[in-house]
Tab-separated table of C-alpha atoms in Angstrom:
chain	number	residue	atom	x	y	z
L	1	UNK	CA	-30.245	-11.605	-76.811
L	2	UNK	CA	-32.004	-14.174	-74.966
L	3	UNK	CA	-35.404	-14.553	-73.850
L	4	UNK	CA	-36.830	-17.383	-71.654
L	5	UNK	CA	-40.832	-18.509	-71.710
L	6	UNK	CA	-42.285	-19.477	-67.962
L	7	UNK	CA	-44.070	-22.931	-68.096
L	8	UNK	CA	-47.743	-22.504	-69.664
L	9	UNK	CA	-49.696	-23.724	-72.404
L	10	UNK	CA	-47.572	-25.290	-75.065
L	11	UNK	CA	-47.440	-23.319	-78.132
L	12	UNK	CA	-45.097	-22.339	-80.420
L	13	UNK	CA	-43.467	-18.559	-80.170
L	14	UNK	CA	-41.917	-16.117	-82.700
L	15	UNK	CA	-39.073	-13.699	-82.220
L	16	UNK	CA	-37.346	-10.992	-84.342
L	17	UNK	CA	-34.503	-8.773	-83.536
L	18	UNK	CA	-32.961	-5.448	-85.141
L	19	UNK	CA	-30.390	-3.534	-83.272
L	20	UNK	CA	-30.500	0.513	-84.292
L	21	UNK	CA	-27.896	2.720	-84.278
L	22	UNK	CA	-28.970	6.497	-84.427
L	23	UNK	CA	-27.035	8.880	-86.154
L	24	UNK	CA	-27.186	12.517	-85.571
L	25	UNK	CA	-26.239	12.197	-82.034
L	26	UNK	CA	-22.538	12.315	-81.519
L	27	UNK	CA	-20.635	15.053	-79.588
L	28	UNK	CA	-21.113	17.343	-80.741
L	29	UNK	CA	-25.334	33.210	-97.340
L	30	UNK	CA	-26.415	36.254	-100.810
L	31	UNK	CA	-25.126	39.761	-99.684
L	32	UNK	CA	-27.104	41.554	-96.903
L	33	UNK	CA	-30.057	43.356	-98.339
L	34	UNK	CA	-29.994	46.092	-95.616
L	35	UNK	CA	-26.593	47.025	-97.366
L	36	UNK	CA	-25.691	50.254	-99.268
L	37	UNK	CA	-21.870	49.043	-99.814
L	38	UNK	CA	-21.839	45.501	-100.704
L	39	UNK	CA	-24.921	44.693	-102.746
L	40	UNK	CA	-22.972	44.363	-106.609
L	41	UNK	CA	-19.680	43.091	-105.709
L	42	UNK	CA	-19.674	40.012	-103.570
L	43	UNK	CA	-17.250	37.428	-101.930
L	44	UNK	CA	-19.045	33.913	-101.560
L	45	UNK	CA	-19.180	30.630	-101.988
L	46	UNK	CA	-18.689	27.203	-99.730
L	47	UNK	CA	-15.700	25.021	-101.119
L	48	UNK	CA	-15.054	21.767	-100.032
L	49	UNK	CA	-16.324	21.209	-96.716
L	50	UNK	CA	-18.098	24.492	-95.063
L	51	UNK	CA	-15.238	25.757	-92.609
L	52	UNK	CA	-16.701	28.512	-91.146
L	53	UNK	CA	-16.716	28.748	-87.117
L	54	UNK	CA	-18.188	30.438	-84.792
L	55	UNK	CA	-15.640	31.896	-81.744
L	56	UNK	CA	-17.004	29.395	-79.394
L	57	UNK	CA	-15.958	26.926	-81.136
L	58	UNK	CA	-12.060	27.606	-81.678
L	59	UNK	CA	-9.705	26.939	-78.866
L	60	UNK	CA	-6.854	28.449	-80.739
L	61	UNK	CA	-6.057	31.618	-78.947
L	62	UNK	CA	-3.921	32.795	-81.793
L	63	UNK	CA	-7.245	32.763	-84.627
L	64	UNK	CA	-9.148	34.264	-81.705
L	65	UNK	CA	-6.416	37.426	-80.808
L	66	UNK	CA	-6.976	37.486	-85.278
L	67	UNK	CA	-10.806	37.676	-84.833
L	68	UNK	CA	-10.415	40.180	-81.839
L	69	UNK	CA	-9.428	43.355	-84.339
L	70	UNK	CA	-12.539	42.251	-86.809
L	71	UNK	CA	-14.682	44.803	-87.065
L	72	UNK	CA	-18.164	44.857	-89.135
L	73	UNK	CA	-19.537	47.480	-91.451
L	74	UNK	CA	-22.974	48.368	-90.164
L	75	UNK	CA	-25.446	51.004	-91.335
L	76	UNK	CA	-25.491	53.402	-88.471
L	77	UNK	CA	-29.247	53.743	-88.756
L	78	UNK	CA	-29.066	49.942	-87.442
L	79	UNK	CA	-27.957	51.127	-84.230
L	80	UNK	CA	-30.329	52.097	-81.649
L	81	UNK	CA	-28.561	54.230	-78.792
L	82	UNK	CA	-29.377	52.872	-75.548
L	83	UNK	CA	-27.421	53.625	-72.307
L	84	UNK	CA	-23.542	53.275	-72.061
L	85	UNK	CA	-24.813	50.596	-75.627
L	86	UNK	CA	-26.388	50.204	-78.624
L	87	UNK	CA	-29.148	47.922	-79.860
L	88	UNK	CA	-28.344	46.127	-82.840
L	89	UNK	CA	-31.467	46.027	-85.492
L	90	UNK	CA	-30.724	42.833	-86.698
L	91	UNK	CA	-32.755	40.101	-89.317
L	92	UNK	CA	-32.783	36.603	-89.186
L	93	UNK	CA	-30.741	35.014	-91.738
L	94	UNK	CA	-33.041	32.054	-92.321
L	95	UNK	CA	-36.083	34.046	-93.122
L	96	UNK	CA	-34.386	37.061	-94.689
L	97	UNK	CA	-32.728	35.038	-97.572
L	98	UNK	CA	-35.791	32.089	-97.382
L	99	UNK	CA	-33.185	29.709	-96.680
L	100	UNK	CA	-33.861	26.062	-97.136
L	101	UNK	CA	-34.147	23.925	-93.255
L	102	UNK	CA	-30.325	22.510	-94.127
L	103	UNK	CA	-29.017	25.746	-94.395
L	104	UNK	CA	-25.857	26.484	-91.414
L	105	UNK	CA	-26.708	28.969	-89.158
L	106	UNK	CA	-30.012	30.357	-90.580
L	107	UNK	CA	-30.747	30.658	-87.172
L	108	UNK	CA	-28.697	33.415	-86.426
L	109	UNK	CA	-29.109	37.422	-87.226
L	110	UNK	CA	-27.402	39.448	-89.667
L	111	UNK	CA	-26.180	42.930	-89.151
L	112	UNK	CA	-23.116	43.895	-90.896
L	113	UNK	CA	-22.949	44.541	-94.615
L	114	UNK	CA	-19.177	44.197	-95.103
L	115	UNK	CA	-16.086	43.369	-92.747
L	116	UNK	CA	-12.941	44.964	-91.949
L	117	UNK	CA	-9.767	44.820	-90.368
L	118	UNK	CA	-7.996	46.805	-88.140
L	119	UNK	CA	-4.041	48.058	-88.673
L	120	UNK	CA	-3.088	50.590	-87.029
L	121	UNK	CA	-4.226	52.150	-83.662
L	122	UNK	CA	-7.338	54.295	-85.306
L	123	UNK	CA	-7.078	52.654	-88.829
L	124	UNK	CA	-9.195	50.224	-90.503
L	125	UNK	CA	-8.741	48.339	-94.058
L	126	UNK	CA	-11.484	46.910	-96.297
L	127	UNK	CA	-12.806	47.113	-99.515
L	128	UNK	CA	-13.084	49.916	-101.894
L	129	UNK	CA	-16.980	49.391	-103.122
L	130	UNK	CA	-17.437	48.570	-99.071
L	131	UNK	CA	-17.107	53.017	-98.414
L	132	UNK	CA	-16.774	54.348	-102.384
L	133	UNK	CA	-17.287	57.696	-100.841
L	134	UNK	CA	-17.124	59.653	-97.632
L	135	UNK	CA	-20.881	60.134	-97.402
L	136	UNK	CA	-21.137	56.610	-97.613
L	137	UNK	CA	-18.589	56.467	-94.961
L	138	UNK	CA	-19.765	59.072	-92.661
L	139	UNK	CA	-23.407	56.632	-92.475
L	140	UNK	CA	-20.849	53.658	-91.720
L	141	UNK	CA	-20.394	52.384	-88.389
L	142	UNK	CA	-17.457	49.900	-87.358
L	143	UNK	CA	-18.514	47.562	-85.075
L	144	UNK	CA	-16.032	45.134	-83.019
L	145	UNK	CA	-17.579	42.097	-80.780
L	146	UNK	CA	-20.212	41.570	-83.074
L	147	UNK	CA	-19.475	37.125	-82.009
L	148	UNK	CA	-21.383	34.459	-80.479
L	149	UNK	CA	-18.487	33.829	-77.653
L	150	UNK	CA	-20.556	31.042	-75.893
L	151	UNK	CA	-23.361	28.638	-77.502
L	152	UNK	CA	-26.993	30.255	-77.899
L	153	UNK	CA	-25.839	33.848	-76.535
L	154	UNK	CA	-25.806	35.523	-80.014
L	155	UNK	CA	-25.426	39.287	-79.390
L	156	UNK	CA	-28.392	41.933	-79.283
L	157	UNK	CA	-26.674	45.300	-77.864
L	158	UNK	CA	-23.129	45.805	-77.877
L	159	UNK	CA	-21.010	48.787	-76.036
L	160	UNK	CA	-21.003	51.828	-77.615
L	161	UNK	CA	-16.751	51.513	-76.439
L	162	UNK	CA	-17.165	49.141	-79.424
L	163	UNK	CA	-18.876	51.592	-81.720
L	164	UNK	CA	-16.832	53.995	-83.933
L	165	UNK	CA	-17.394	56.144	-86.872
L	166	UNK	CA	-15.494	57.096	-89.839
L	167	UNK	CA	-13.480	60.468	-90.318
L	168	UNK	CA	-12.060	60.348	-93.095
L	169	UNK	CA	-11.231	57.701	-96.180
L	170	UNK	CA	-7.384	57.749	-96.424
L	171	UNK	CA	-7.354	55.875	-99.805
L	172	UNK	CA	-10.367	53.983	-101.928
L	173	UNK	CA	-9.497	52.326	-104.900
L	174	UNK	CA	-11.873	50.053	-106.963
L	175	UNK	CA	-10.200	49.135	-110.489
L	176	UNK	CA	-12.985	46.767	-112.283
L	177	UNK	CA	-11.323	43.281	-111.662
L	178	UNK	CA	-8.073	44.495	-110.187
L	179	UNK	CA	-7.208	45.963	-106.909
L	180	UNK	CA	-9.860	46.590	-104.411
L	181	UNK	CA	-9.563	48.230	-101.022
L	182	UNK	CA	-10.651	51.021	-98.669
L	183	UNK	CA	-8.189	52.623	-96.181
L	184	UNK	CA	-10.392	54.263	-93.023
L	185	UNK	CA	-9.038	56.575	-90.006
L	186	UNK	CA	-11.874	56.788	-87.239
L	187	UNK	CA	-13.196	58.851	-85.132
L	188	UNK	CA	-10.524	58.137	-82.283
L	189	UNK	CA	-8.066	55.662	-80.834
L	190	UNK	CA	-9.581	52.158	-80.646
L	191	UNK	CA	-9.594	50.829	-77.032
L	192	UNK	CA	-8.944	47.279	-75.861
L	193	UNK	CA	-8.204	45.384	-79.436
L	194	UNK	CA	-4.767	45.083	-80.917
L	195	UNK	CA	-3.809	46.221	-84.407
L	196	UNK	CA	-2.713	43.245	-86.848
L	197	UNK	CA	0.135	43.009	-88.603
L	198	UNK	CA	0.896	42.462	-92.758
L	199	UNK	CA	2.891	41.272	-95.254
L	200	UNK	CA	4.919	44.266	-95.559
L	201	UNK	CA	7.536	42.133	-97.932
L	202	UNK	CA	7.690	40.236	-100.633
L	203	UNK	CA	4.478	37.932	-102.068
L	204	UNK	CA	2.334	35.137	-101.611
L	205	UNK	CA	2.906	31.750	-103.326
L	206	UNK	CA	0.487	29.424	-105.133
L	207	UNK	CA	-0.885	26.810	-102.362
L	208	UNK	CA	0.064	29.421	-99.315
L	209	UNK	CA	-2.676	28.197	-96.796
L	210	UNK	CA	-5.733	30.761	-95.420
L	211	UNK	CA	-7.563	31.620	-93.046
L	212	UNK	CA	-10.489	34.383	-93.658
L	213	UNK	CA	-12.454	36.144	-90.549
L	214	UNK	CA	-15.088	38.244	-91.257
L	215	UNK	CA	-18.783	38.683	-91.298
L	216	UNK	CA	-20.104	36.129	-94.114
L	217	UNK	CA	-24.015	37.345	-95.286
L	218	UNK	CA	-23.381	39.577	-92.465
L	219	UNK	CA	-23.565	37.079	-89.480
L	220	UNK	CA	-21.268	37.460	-86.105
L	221	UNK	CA	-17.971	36.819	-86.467
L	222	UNK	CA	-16.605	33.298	-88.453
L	223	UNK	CA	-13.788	31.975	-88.531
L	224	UNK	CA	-12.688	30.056	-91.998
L	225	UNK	CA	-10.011	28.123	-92.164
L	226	UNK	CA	-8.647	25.264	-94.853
L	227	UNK	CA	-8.356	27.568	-98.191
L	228	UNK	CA	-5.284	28.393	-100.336
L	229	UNK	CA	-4.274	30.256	-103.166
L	230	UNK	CA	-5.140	28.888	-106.377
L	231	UNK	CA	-3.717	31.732	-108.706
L	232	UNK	CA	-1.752	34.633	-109.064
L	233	UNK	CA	-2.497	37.827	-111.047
L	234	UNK	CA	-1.036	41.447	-110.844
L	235	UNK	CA	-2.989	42.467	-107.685
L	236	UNK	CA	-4.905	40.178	-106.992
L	237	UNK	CA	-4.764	36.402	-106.455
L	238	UNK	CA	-7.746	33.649	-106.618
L	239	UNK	CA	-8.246	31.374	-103.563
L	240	UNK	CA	-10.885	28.894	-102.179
L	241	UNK	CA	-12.227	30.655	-99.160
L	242	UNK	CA	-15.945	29.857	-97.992
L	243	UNK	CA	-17.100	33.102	-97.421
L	244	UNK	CA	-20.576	35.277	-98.214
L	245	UNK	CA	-21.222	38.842	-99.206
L	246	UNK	CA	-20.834	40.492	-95.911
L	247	UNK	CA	-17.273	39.030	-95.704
L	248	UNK	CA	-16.132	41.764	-98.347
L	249	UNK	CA	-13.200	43.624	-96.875
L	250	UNK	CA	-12.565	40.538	-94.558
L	251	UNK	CA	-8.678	40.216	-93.686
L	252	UNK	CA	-7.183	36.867	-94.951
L	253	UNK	CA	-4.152	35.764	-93.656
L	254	UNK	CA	-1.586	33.241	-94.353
L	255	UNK	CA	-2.438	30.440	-91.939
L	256	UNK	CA	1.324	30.049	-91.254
L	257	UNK	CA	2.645	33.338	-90.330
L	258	UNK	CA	-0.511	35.074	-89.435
L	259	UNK	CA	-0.195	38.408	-91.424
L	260	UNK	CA	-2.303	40.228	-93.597
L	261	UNK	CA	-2.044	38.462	-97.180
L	262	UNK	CA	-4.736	41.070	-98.722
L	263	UNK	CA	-8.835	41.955	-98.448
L	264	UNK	CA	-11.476	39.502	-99.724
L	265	UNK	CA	-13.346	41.561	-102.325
L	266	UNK	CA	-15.316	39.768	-104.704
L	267	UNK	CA	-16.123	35.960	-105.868
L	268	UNK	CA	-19.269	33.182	-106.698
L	269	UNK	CA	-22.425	33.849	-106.733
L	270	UNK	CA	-23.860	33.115	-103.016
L	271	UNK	CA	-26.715	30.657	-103.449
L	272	UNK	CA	-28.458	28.782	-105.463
L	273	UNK	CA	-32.426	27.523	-105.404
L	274	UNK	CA	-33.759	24.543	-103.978
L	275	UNK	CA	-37.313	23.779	-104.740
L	276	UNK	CA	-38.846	26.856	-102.931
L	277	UNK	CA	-35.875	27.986	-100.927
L	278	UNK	CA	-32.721	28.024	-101.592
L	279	UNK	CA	-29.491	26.807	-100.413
L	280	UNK	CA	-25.463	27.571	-100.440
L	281	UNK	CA	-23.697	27.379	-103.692
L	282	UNK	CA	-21.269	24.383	-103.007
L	283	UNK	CA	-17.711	24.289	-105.525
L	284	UNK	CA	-14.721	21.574	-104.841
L	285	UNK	CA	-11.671	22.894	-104.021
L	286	UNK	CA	-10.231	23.277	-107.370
L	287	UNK	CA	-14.146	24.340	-108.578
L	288	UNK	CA	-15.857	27.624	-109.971
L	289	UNK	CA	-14.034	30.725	-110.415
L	290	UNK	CA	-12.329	31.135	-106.550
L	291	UNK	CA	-12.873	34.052	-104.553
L	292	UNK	CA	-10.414	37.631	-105.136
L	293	UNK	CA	-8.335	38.766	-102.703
L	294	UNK	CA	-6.540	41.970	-103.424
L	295	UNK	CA	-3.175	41.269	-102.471
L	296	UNK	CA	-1.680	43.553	-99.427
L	297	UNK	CA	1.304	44.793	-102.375
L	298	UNK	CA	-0.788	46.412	-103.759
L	299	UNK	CA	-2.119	48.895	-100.584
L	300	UNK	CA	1.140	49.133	-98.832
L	301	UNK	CA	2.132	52.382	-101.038
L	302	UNK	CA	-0.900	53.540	-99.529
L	303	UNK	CA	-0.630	52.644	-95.545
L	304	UNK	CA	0.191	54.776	-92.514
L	305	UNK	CA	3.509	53.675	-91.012
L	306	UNK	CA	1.914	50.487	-89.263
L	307	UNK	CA	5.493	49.063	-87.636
L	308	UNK	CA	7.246	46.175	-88.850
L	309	UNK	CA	6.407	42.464	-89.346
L	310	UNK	CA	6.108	40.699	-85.636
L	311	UNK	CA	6.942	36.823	-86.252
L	312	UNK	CA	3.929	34.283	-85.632
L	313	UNK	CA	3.883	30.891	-85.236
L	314	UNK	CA	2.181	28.802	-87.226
L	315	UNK	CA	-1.960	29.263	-87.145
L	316	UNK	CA	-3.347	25.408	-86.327
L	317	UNK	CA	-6.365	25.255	-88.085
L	318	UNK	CA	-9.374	24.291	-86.132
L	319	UNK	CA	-10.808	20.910	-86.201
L	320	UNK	CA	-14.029	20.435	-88.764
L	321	UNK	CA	-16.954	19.724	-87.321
L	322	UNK	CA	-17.673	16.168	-87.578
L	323	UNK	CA	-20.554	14.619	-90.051
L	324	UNK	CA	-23.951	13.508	-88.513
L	325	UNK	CA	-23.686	9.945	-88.625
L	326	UNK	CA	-26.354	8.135	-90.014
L	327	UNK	CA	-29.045	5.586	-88.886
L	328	UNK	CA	-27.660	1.613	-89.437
L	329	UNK	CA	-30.190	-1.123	-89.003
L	330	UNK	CA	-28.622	-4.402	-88.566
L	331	UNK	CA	-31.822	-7.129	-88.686
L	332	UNK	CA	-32.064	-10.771	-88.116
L	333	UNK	CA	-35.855	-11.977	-89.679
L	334	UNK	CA	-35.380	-15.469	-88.916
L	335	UNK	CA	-38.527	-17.072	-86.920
L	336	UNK	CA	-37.345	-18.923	-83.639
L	337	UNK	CA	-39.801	-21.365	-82.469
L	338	UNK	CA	-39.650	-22.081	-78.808
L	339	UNK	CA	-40.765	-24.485	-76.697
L	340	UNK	CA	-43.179	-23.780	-73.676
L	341	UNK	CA	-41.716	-24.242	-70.353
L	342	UNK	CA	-37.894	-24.248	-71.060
L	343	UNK	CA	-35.233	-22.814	-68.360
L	344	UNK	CA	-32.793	-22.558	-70.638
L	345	UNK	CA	-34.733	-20.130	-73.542
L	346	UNK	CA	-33.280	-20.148	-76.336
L	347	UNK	CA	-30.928	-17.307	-78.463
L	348	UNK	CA	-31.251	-15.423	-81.794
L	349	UNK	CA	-27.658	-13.481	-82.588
L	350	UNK	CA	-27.007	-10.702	-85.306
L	351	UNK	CA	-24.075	-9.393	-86.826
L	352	UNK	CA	-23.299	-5.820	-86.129
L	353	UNK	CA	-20.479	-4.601	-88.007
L	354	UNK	CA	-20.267	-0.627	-87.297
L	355	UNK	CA	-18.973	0.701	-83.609
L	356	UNK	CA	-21.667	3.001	-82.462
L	357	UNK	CA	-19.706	6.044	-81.969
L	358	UNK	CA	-21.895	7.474	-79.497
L	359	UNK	CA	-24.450	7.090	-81.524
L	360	UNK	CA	-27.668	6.133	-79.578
L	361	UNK	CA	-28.223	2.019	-79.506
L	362	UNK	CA	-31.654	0.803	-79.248
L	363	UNK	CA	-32.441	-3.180	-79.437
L	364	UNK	CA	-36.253	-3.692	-81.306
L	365	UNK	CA	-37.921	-6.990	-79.793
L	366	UNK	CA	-40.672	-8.499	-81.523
L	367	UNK	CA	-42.290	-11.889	-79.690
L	368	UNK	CA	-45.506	-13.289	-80.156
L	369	UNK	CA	-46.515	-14.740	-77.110
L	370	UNK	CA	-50.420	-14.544	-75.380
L	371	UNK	CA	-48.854	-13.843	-71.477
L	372	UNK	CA	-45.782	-11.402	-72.072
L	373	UNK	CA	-45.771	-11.822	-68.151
L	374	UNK	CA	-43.800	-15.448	-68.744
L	375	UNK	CA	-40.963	-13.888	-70.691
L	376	UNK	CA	-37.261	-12.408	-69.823
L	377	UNK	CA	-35.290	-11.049	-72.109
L	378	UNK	CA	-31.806	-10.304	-72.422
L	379	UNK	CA	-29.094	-9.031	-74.848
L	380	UNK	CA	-25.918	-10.197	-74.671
L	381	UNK	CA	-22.964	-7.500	-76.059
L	382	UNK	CA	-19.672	-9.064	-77.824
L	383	UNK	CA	-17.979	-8.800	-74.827
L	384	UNK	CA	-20.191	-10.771	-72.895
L	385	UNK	CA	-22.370	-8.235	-70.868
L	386	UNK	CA	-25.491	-9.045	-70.355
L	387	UNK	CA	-28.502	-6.238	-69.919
L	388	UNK	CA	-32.103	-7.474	-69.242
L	389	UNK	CA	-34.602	-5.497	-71.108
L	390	UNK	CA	-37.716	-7.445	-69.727
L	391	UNK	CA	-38.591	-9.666	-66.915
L	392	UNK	CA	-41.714	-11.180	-66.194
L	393	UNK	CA	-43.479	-7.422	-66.639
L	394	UNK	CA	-47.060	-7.188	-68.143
L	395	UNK	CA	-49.243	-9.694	-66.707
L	396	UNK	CA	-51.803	-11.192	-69.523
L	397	UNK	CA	-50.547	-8.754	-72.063
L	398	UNK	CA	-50.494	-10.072	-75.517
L	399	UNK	CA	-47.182	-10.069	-78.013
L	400	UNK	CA	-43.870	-8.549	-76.451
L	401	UNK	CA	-43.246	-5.346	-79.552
L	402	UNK	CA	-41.123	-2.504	-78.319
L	403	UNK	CA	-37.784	-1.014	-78.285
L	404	UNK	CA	-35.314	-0.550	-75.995
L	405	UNK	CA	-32.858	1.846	-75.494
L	406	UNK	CA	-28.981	0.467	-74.660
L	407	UNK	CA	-26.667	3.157	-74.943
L	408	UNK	CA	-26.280	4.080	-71.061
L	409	UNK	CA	-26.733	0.668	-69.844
L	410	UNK	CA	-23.893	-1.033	-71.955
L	411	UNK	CA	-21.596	2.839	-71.765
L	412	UNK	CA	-18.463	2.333	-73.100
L	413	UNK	CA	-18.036	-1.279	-74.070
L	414	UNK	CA	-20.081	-0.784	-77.361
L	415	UNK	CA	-18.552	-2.147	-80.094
L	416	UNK	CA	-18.995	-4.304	-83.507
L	417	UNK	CA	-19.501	-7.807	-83.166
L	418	UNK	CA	-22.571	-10.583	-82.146
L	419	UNK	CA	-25.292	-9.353	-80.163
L	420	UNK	CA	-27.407	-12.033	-79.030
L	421	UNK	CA	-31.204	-12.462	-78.040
């Protein structure tokens, strides 16, 4: 950057520059306590990286067709008939669980207490402790569209053509750490969402890749992608699946054919505290105890005659989310003495050596000088643009101390490199 005194009183004039790069500014769960179901048993934990999605946010039709036959377990007395809909008598996550400010989507409502799937025209599967008996199913409502489909528009009523109620419980089966499922037939033929399709053959292999959909701590839909199976027991198998109680009875699939590889059923503990909130339980990959998934061999003895296995390409998982990137400060302290009445100024340069990303750019000026009316300033970018962040403004104004934004003025051509002053 360069800055140039106007002829006046000789005296003797100090500059410092820092150029700021702003991160945060690039493009872009415990079990329900409403639930009668899902409150002992629970499927949760974040492993790795969170993966979970909202449906906005995937632009892979095949994950969304997946998330399309989701349904969510609500408590029918959370329903409030309205006309042609229902109201949904929802909680806010954040507040609910007293989640700590970092917490991902605490901003959003709960509703559901457990997930399911649907796999046949009028069946659902889930897990057994989700409906252990018919009175508990006959209070159950399964819910589909319960998804934030565009940002901020996260659902309050929903079509009671999306609302359907149990009959009858075709099969329940809870075996302490073993199998774990519920098979449902509902009150009628479900309209407008396609029934999935399931390993019908054979078994799962150690590393298989997942992808779970469901209703983690009860929020709308998400979408998890990024886990595999980490072990293999009689039928069940361990796997490192972010997912929340809520997600119970989710559907997880093998990310490369798409079928039904079994039903999420238990796992970690959800949380863990924080000070005076708390906060998701975090595990690497190969971490903590893995999340149970009763494997779809062990329910198939058990299913209505749901067709045979339709080929699917491969599922391409969605892209994570990038991380916030942080605040850099790249400073020059030297003093620059200049002399009064020079044309030519005279230049202070510092080294940036990050690329701003997108991040927002903002050039601090400090200049001691009694008539900030005498001064121009300029930065110069490493590619030789040059941007003038003050000319002659501010009269008999005292010392030249402010920042200036750069990010729209120099657009695309910031970069690492010398920026002088």
């Amino acid at each position: 950057m360069k800055w140039i005194s106007l002829p006046r009183a000789a005296q003797l004039l100090f500059l410092t520059l820092s150029i700021v790069l702003l991160g945060g500014c690039s493009a872009e769960e415990s079990n329900n306590s409403k639930s009668a179901g899902d409150t002992k048993i629970a499927a949760n934990v974040i492993y790795g990286a969170d993966g979970r999605l909202d449906l906005y946010q995937i632009s892979d039709d095949r994950l969304l067709t997946l998330a399309d036959s989701t349904v969510a377990l609500v408590q029918t007395t959370d329903l409030s008939a309205a006309v042609d809909s229902f109201n949904l008598n929802t909680n806010n996550y954040g507040s609910m669980m007293n989640l700590c400010p970092s917490e991902k989507y605490r901003e959003q409502d709960t509703l559901a207490f457990c997930s399911g799937s649907l796999i046949a025209p009028d069946i659902i599967l889930t897990a057994g402790h989700c409906v252990q008996t018919q009175a508990l199913c006959d209070s159950t409502s399964f819910v589909f569209g319960f998804a934030i489909k565009s940002v901020g528009n996260s659902p309050k009523s929903i079509s009671n053509q999306e609302v359907y109620r149990c009959k009858e419980i075709l099969k329940s089966e809870r075996i302490g750490d073993g199998a774990d499922f519920a098979i449902v037939k509902l009150d009628r033929v479900v309209s407008g969402h396609k029934p999935l399709s399931l390993r019908l053959s054979g078994e799962a292999s150690v590393q298989d890749p997942l992808v779970v959909i469901g209703h983690p701590a009860g929020l709308p839909t998400k979408i998890a992608s990024g886990g595999s199976i980490r072990a293999i027991s009689a039928d069940f198998f361990q796997a490192n699946l972010d997912s929340y109680g809520g997600n119970s009875g989710s559907a997880v699939f093998n990310a490369q054919t798409g079928l039904i590889e079994g039903v999420l059923v238990r796992g970690e503990m959800d949380y863990e505290r924080q000070g005076t909130c708390r906060i998701s339980k975090i595990c690497a990959d190969e971490g903590c105890r893995g999340e149970d998934v009763t494997k779809i061999s062990a329910v198939r003895a058990f299913l209505p005659d749901v067709g045979g296995i339709t080929p699917q390409p491969p599922i391409t998982p969605p892209p994570a989310a990038p991380e916030p990137q942080k605040n850099e400060i790249f400073l020059s302290q030297v003093h620059v003495a200049i002399p009064d009445n020079s044309k030519t100024g005279i230049a202070n340069s510092t080294v940036v050596n990050s690329v701003p990303n997108g991040r927002k750019v903002i050039v601090a000026v400090n200049i001691r000088h009694t008539y900030i009316g005498d001064l121009v300033v300029k930065v110069t970018a490493p590619d030789g643009k040059v941007i003038t962040l003050h000319e002659r403004a501010g009269g008999s104004q005292r010392n030249l101390i402010r920042n200036f934004e750069v990010t729209s003025k120099l657009g695309k051509i910031l970069k690492s490199g010398v920026y002088q002053i």
